[in-house]
XYZ file of C-alpha atoms in Angstrom:
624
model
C -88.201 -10.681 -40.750
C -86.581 -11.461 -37.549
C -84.359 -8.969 -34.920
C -81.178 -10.059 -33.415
C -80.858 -10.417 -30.235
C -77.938 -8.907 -29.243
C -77.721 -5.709 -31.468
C -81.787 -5.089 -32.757
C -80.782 -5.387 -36.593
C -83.306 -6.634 -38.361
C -82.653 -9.884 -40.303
C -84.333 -11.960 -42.781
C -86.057 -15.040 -41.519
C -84.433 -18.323 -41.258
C -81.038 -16.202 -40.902
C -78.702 -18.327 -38.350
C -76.132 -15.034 -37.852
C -77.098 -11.507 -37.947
C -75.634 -9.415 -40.476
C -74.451 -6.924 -38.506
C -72.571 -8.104 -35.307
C -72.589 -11.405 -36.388
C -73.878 -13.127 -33.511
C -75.667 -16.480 -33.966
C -79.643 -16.977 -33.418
C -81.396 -19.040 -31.351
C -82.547 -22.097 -33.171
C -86.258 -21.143 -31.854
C -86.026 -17.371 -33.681
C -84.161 -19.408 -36.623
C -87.084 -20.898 -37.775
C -90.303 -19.193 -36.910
C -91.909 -17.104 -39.751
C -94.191 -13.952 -39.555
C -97.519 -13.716 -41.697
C -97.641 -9.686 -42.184
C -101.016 -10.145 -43.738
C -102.944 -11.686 -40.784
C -101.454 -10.359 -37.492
C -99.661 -6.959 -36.876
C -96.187 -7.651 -35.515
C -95.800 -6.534 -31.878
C -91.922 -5.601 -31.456
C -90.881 -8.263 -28.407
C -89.044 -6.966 -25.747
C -85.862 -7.661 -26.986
C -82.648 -6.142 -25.198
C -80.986 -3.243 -27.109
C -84.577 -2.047 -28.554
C -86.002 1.106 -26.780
C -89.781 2.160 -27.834
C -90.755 5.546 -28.587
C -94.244 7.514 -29.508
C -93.497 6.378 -32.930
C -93.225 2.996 -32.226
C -90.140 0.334 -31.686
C -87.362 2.046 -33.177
C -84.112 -0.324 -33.701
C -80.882 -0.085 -31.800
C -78.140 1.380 -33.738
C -80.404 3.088 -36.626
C -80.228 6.466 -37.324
C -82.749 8.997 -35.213
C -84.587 11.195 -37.672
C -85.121 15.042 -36.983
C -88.490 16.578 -37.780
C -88.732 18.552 -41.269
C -85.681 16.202 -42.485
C -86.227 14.936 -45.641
C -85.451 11.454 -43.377
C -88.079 12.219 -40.938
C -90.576 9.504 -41.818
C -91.563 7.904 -39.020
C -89.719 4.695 -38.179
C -90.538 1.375 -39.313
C -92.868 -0.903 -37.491
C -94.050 -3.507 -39.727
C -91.333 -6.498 -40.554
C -91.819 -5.360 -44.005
C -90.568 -1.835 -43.110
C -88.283 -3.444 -40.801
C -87.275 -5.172 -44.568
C -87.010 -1.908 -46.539
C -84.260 0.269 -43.833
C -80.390 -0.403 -45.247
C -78.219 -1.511 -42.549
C -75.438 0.745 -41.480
C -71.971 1.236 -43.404
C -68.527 -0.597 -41.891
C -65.869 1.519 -41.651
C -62.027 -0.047 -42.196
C -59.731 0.152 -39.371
C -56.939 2.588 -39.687
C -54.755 0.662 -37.570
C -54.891 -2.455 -39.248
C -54.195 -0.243 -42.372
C -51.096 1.303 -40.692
C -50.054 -2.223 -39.354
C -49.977 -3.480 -43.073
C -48.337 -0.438 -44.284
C -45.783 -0.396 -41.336
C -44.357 -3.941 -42.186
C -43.654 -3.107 -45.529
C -41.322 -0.321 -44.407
C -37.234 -0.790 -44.517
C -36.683 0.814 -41.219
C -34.304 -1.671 -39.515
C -37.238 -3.629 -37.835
C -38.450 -0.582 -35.520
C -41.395 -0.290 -38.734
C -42.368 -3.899 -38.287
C -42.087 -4.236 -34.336
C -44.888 -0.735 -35.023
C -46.273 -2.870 -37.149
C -47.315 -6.100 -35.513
C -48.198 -3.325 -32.246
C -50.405 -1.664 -34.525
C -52.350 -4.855 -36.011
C -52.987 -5.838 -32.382
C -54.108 -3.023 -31.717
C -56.415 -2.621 -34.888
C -57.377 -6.499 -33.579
C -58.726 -5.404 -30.377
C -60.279 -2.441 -31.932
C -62.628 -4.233 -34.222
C -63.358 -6.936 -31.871
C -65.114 -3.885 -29.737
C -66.620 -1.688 -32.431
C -69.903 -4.170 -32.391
C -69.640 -4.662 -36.400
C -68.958 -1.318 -37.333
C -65.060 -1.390 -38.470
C -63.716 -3.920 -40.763
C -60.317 -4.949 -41.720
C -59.469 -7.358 -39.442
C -57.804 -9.499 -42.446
C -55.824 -6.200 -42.876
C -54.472 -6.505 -39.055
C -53.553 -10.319 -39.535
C -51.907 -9.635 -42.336
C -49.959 -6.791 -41.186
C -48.792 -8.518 -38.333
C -47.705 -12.099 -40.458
C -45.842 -9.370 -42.953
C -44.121 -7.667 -40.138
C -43.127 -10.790 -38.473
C -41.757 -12.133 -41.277
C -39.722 -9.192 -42.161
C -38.331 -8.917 -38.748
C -37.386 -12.256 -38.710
C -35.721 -11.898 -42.135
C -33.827 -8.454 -40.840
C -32.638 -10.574 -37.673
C -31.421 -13.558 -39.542
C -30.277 -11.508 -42.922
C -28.310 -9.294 -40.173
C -26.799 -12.428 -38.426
C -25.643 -14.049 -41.507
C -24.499 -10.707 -43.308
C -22.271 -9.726 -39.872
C -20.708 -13.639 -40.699
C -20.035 -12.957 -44.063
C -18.044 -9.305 -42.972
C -16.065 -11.177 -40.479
C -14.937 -14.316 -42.901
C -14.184 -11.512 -45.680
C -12.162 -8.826 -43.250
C -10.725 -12.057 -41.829
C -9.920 -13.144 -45.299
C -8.527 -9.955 -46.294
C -6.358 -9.952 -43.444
C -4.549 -13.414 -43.270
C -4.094 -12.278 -47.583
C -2.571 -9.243 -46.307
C -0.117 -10.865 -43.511
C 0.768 -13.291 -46.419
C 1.591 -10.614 -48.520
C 3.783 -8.556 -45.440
C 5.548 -12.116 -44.906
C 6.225 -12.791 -48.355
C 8.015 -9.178 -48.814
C 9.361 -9.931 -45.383
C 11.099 -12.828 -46.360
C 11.627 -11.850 -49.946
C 13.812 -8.959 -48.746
C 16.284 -11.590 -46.321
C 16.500 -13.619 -49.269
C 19.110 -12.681 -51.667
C 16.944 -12.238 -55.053
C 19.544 -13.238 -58.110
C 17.897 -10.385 -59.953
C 19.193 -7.771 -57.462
C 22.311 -9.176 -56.312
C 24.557 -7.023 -58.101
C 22.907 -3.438 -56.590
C 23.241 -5.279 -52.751
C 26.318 -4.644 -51.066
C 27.526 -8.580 -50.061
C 26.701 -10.199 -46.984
C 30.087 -10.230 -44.752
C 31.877 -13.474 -44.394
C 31.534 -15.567 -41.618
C 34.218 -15.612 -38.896
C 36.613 -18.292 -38.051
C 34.849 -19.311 -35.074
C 32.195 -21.132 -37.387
C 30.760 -23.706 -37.030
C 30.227 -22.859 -32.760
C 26.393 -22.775 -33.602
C 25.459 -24.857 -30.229
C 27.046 -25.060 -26.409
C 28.649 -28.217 -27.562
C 30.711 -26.398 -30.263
C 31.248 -23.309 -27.702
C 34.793 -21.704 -28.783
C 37.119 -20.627 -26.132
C 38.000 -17.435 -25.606
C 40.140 -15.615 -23.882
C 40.152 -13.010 -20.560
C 41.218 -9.624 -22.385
C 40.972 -10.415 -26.034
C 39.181 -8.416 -28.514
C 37.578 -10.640 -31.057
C 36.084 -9.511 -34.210
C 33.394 -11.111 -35.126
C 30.249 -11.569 -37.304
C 26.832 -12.569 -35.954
C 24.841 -14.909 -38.813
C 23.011 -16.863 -36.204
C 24.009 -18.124 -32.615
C 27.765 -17.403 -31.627
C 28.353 -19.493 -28.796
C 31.753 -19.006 -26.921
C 33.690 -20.121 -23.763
C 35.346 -18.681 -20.616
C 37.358 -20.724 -17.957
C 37.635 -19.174 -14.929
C 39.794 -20.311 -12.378
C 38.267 -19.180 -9.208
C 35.513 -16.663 -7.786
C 35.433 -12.932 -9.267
C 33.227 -10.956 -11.315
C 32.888 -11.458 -15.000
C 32.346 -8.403 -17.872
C 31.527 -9.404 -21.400
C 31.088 -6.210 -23.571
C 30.050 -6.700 -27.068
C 29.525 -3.433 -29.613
C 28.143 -3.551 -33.248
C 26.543 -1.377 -35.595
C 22.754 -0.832 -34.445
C 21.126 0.225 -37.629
C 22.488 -3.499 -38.651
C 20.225 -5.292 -36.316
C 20.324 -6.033 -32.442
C 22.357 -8.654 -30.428
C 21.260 -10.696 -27.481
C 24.149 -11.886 -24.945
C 23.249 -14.157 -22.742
C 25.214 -16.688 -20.744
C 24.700 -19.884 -19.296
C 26.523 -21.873 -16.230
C 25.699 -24.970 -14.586
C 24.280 -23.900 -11.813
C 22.201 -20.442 -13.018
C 21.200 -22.646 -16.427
C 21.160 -19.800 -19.172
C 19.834 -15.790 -19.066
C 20.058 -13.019 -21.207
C 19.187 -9.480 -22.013
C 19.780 -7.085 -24.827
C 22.787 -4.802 -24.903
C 23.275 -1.266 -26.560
C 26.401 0.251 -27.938
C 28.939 0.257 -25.855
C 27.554 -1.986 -23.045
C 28.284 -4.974 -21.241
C 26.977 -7.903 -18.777
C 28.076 -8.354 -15.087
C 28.187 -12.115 -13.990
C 29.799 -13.130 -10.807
C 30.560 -16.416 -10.419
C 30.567 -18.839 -7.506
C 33.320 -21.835 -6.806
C 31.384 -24.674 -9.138
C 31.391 -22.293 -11.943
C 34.612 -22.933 -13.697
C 33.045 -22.804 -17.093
C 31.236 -19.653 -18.653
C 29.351 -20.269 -21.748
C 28.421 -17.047 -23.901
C 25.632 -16.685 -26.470
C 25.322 -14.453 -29.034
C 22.185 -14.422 -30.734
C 20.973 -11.505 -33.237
C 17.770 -10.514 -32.797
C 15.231 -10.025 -35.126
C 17.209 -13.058 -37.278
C 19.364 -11.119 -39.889
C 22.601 -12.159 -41.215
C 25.632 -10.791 -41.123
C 25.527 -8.576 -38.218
C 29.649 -7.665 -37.275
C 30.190 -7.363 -33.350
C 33.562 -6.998 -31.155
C 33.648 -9.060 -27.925
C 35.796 -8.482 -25.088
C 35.520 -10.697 -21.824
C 37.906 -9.089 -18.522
C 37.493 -11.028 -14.969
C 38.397 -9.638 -11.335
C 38.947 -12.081 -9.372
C 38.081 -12.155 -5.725
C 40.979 -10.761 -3.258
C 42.225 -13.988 -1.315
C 42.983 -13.795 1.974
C 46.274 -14.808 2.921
C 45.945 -18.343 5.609
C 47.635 -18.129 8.542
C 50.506 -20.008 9.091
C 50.802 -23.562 8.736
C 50.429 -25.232 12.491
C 53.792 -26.609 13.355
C 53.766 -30.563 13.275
C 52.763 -32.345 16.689
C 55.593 -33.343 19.044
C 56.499 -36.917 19.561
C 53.781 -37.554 22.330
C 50.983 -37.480 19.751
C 48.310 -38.886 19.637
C 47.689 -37.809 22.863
C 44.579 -35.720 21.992
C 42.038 -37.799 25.168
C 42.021 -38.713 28.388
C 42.576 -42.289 27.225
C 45.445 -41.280 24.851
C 47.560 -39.633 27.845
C 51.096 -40.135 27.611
C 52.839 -41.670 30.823
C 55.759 -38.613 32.474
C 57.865 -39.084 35.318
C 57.794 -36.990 38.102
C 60.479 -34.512 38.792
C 61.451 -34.806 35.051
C 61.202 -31.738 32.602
C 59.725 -32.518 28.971
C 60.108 -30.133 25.788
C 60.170 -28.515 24.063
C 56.551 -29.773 23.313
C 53.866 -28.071 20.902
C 50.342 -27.412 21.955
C 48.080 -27.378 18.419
C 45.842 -28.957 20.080
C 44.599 -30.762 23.332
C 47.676 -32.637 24.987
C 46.552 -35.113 27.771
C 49.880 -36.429 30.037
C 49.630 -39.188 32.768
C 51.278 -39.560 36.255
C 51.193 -41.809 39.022
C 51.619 -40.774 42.753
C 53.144 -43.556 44.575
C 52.376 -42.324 48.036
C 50.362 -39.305 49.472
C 51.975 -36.061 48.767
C 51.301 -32.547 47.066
C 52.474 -32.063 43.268
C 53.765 -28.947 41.913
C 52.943 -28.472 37.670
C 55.142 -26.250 36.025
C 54.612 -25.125 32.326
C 56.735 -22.803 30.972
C 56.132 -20.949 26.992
C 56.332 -17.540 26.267
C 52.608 -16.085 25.291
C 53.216 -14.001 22.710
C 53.608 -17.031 20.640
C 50.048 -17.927 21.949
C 48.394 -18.540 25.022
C 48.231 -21.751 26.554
C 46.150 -23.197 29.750
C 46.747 -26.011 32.049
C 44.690 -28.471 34.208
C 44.900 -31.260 36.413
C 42.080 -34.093 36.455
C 41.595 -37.813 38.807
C 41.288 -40.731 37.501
C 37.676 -40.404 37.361
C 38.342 -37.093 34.528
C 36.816 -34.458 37.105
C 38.715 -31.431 37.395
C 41.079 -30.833 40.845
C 42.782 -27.597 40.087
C 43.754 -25.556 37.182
C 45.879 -22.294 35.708
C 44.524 -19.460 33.142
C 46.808 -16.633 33.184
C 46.915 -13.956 30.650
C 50.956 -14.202 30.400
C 54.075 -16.465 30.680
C 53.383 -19.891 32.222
C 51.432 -21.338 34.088
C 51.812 -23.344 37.442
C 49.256 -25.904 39.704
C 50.158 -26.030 43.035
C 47.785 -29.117 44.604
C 46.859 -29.789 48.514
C 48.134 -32.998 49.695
C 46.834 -36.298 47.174
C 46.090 -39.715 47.603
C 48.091 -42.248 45.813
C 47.290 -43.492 42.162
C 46.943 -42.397 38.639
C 46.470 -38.469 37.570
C 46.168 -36.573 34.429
C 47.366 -33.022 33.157
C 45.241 -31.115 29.989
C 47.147 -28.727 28.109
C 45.327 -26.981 25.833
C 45.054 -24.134 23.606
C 43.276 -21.194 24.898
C 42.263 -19.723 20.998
C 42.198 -22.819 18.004
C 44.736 -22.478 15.293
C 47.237 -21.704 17.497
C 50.922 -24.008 17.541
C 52.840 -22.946 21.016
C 55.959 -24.573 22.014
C 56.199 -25.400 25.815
C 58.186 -27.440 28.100
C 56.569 -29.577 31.435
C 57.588 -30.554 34.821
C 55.469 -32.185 37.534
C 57.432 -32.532 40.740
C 56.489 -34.663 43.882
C 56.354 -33.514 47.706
C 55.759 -36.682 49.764
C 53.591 -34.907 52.877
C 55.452 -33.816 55.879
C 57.729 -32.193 53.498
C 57.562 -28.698 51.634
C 59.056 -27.198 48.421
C 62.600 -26.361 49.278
C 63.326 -22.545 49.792
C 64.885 -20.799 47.043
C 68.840 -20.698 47.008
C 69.270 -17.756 44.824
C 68.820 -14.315 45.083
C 64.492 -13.907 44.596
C 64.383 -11.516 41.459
C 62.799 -10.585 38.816
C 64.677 -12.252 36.054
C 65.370 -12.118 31.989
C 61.608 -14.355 31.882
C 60.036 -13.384 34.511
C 61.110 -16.122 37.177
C 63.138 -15.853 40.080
C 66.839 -16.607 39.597
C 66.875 -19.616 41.898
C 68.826 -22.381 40.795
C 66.413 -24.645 41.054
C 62.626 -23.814 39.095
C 60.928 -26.413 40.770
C 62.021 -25.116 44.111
C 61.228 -20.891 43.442
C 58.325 -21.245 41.343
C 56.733 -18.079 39.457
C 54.301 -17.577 42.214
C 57.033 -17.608 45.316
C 59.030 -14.883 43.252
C 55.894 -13.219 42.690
C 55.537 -13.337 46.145
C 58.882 -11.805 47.219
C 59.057 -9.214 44.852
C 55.611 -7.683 46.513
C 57.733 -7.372 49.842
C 59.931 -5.163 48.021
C 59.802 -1.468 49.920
C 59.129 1.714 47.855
C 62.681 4.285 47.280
C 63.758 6.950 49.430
C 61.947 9.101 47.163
C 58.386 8.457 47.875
C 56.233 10.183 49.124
C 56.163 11.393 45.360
C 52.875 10.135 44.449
C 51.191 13.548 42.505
C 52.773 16.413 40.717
C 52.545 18.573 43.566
C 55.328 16.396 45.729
C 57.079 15.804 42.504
C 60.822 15.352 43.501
C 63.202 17.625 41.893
C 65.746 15.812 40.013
C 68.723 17.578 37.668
C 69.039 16.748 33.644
C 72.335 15.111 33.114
C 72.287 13.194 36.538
C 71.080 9.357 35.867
C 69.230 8.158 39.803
C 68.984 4.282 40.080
C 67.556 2.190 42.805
C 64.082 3.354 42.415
C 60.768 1.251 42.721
C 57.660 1.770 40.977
C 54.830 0.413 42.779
C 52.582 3.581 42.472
C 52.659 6.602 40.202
C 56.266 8.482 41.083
C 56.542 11.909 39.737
C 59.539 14.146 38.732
C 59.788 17.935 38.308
C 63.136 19.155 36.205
C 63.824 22.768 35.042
C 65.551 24.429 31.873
C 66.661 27.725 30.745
C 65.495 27.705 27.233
C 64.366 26.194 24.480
C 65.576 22.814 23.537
C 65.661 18.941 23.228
C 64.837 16.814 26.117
C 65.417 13.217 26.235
C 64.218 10.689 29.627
C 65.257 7.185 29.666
C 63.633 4.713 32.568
C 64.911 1.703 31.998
C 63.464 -1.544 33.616
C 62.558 -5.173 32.975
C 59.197 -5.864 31.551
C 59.245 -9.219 32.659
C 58.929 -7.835 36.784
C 56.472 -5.207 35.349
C 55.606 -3.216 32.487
C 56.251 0.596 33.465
C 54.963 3.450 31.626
C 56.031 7.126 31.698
C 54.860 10.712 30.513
C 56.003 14.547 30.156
C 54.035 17.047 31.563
C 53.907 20.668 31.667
C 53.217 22.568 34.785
C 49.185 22.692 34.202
C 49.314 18.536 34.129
C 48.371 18.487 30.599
C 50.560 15.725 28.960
C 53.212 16.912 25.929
C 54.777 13.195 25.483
C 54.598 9.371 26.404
C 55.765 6.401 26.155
C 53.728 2.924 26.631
C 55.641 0.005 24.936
C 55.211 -3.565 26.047
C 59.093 -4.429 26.331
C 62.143 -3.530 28.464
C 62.757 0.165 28.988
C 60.660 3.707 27.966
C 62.039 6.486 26.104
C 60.929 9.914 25.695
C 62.218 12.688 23.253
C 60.373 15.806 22.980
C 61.246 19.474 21.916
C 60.777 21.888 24.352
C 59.631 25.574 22.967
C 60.409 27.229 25.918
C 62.091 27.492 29.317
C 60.199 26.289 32.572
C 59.666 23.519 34.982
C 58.338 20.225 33.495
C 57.126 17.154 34.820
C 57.809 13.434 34.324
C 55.285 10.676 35.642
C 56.727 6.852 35.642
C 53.145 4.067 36.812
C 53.031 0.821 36.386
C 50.947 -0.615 33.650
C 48.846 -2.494 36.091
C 48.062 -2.597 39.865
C 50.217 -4.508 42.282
C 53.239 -4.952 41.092
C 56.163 -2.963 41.916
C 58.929 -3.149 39.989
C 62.540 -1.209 40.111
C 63.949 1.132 37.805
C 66.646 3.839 37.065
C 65.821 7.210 35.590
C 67.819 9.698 33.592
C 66.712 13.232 31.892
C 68.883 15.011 29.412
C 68.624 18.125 27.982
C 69.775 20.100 24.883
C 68.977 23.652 24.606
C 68.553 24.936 20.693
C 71.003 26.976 19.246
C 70.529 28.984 15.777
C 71.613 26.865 12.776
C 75.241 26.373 11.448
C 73.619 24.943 8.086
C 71.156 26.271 6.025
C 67.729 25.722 7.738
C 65.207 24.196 5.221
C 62.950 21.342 5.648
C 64.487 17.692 4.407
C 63.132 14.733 4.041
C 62.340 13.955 7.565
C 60.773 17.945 7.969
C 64.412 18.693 9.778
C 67.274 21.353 9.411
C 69.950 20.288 7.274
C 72.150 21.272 10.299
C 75.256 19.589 11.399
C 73.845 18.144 14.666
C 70.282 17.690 15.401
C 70.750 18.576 18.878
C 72.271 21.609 18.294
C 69.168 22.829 16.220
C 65.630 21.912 17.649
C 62.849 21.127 15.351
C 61.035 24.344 17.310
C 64.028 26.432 15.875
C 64.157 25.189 12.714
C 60.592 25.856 12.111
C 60.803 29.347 13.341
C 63.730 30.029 10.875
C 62.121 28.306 8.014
């Protein structure tokens, strides 16, 4: 009999692993054998074994209780070492429930508790020294488990496959199905014919299936038509506007699409409703208009009206055609001047664009430039250059003409520039460039130095009274007899009916007349506008201003209906500062009397009286 040496069990000899923890012997222990007979055995000191009164008593045996029917005292001989029974092994529970747990169908939560539990049940037994068993239980509950898991993963991965090929199956079997009804219901089945109202005809357009085959059309024609697959159409335009195509069908027939295409936009489209239309608006390049009418989902037979209308663009009207060139073009440079003699007049000439003219001075002197146009047919400039094209004098009035006057010159070659002052204009002028050798002068004038019909003195020679030497005289002129009349309150009293002449205007000149009633007043001043533009007003006695007259010709007129009797005021001023020009001035006056006719509006909102004079508009309205 031999003890273990980790756990005290007794063991027979020659033993290599003890029976109850299983550990191995030492080769020594292995093979030495007790004689019972000859020598009592001594219990070594061997770890695990505690000794007692009653002798060595065994790790891991029962302890016996006095008066127990187990109370004999403990072995202490090998041979009673020989006779105890070794403990019972318990099974592990856990390696139990680890078996049991990979057998269950719970979605692999059972066998993921299952391999846990045979680990556990692993480590368990491992540290229960020999007293549970079942550690083939554990391994096997933890291969099961595995196995199951793995064929739960796998059988899910391949059965989630198998669902998607079958709904995907199912569903491409379906769409063939909806297609085949689909297209079995927009093709005419022989069978059915008869219960299907007919497919309308095609129009007379067909074939126009592509751009190429585009139809005309025309602006503000109703076509009927039918739609069985693209309509395509065309629209010349002949200039810039905005383009409406309407087209109106049936909706619970199917839908249209109009689009349109142009050479420079390519095509675009949108879908209409019932009683709609597309805008386009072309541009210059886009003579051509191609329309496309496409119905949408395909179906056949879909009937449609189009209309197409165009609004063209409002032109503006050109201005006139520029008058041809006068017989000096090209003379458009300074190296294109034409040659002029001097003291010779040229015209009538047109300046539509730059005119270049060349003299020659043959000894020192002073030249004179006179050109004459009227401005209201448009305004022209002059200039004078050397022969080296820098400027030496120049003229840029606002009105008539326009006139160089140079200092004294050396002798040689010069130029004159007349020019437009605005482009586009055409003005007819005429040209004179007279010569003063020096120690000479422009001869006096020989006429009377007045304003004439043009604005020039009436000298019978132009180049000797120039525009500038009437201007001149005319400032010298002295102001009437009247003056000082300058405000209303030195207004000089004149009578109606009584016409006063010889008066200047050089700074406002103010009038007071009186009547006894109601009635028509009429003032006349009559001047030339070509010594001055005058202007002239009626005012009542507080200044504020009833009428006026401000036209830019000869003469101002004035007729105004007077409600009631008082003193009233004229003012006559010139247009602009510094001139002074004469005039005459007359005031008549018509007082109202009742109507001789019957006193209703006409068409001009006057009496239908015999005379107008005789029955004021003031009059008439108060009797109306």
């Amino acid at each position: 009999m031999s003890y273990c040496v980790h756990c005290g069990a007794p063991n027979i000899d020659g033993a290599r692993f003890c029976r109850e923890c299983g550990g191995a012997f030492p080769a020594s222990a292995a093979g030495t054998a007790h004689d019972a007979s000859s020598t009592p055995i001594v219990a070594p000191a061997i770890p695990g074994l505690r000794s007692s009164p009653r002798g060595l008593r065994p790790l891991g045996l029962p302890r016996r209780h006095p008066g127990s029917p187990e109370s004999a005292p403990p072995p202490t001989t090998p041979a009673e070492f020989a006779q105890v029974p070794a403990p019972p092994r318990a099974t592990s529970g856990l390696a139990i429930a680890s078996l049991v747990a990979a057998f269950l169908p719970l979605c692999g939560l059972a066998q993921l508790a299952g391999i846990g539990l045979g680990i556990a049940a692993l480590v368990a037994i491992r540290r229960s020294g020999g007293r549970l068993s079942g550690t083939g239980l554990a391994v096997a509950g933890i291969l099961v488990a595995c196995g199951a898991l793995f064929l739960a993963l796998g059988g899910g991965g391949v059965a989630w496959y198998v669902a998607q090929e079958r709904a995907r199956e199912l569903a491409d079997r379906r769409d063939a199905e909806v297609n085949k009804a689909a297209s079995a219901e927009w093709e005419p089945r022989p069978e059915k014919a008869p219960e299907k109202e007919p497919a309308p005809a095609e129009d007379a357009f067909e074939e126009n299936d592509s751009p190429d085959l585009a139809r005309p059309i025309e602006i503000g024609r109703e076509y009927a038509l039918v739609a069985t697959d693209d309509d395509w159409f065309r629209i010349d335009l002949s200039g810039r506007g905005e383009l409406f195509v309407a087209a109106d069908w049936d909706r619970a027939a199917g839908d249209l699409v109009l689009s349109f295409s142009t050479l420079s936009r390519g095509e675009f489209g949108f879908p209409l409703a019932t009683g709609t239309g597309a805008v386009i608006r072309t541009t210059p390049d886009e003579g051509t208009v191609l329309v496309r009418v496409h119905p949408y989902p395909p179906r056949r037979g879909i009937a449609y009206r189009l209309q197409a209308t165009f609004t063209p663009e409002p032109v503006e009207p050109e201005g006139p055609a520029p008058a041809a060139d006068d017989e000096f073009e090209e003379n458009d440079s300074f190296d294109a001047a034409r040659y002029l003699e001097l003291d010779r007049e040229y015209g009538p000439l047109l300046a539509g664009d730059e005119d270049w003219y060349l003299f020659d001075l043959p000894a020192e002197g002073s030249v004179a430039i006179d050109l004459r146009f009227a401005q209201t047919s448009g305004d022209i400039e002059l200039a004078l250059h050397d022969a080296s094209y820098a400027q030496i004098g120049s003229s840029t009035s606002a009105d008539d003409d326009e006139r160089i006057e140079s200092a004294v010159l050396p002798a040689g070659s010069y130029r004159v520039r007349v020019y437009p002052y605005a482009a586009g204009s055409a003005t007819p002028y005429t040209l004179r460039v007279s010569f003063s050798p020096s120690g000479t002068s422009p001869a006096a004038c020989s006429g009377t130095c007045a304003p004439g019909g043009e604005n020039r003195c009436s000298c019978s020679a132009w180049g000797a009274c120039g525009k500038e030497t009437c201007r001149a005289a005319l400032s010298g002129v002295s102001d009437d007899a009247n003056e000082d009349n300058d405000t209303q309150a030195t207004a000089w009293v004149i009578t109606p009916g009584v016409e006063y002449t010889s008066l200047v205007c050089a700074d406002d000149d103010w009038f007071r007349f009186d009547v006894s009633g109601p009635g028509t007043v009429t003032i006349d001043a009559r001047f030339s506008h070509a010594s001055g533009d005058l202007e002239m007003q009626l005012a009542d006695p507080a200044g504020q201003v009833l009428a006026a007259s401000a036209s830019s010709d000869d003469d101002e007129r004035i007729e105004f209906a007077l409600a009631a009797a008082g003193s009233y005021y004229v003012r006559v001023y010139p247009y602009t500062t510094g001139i002074a020009n004469s005039y005459s001035l007359a005031v008549s006056f018509a007082p109202a009397t009742p109507c001789t006719g019957d006193c209703v509006p006409g068409e001009t909102n006057r009496c239908t009286c015999t005379s107008w004079g005789n029955c004021g508009m003031p009059s008439c309205r108060g009797q109306d």
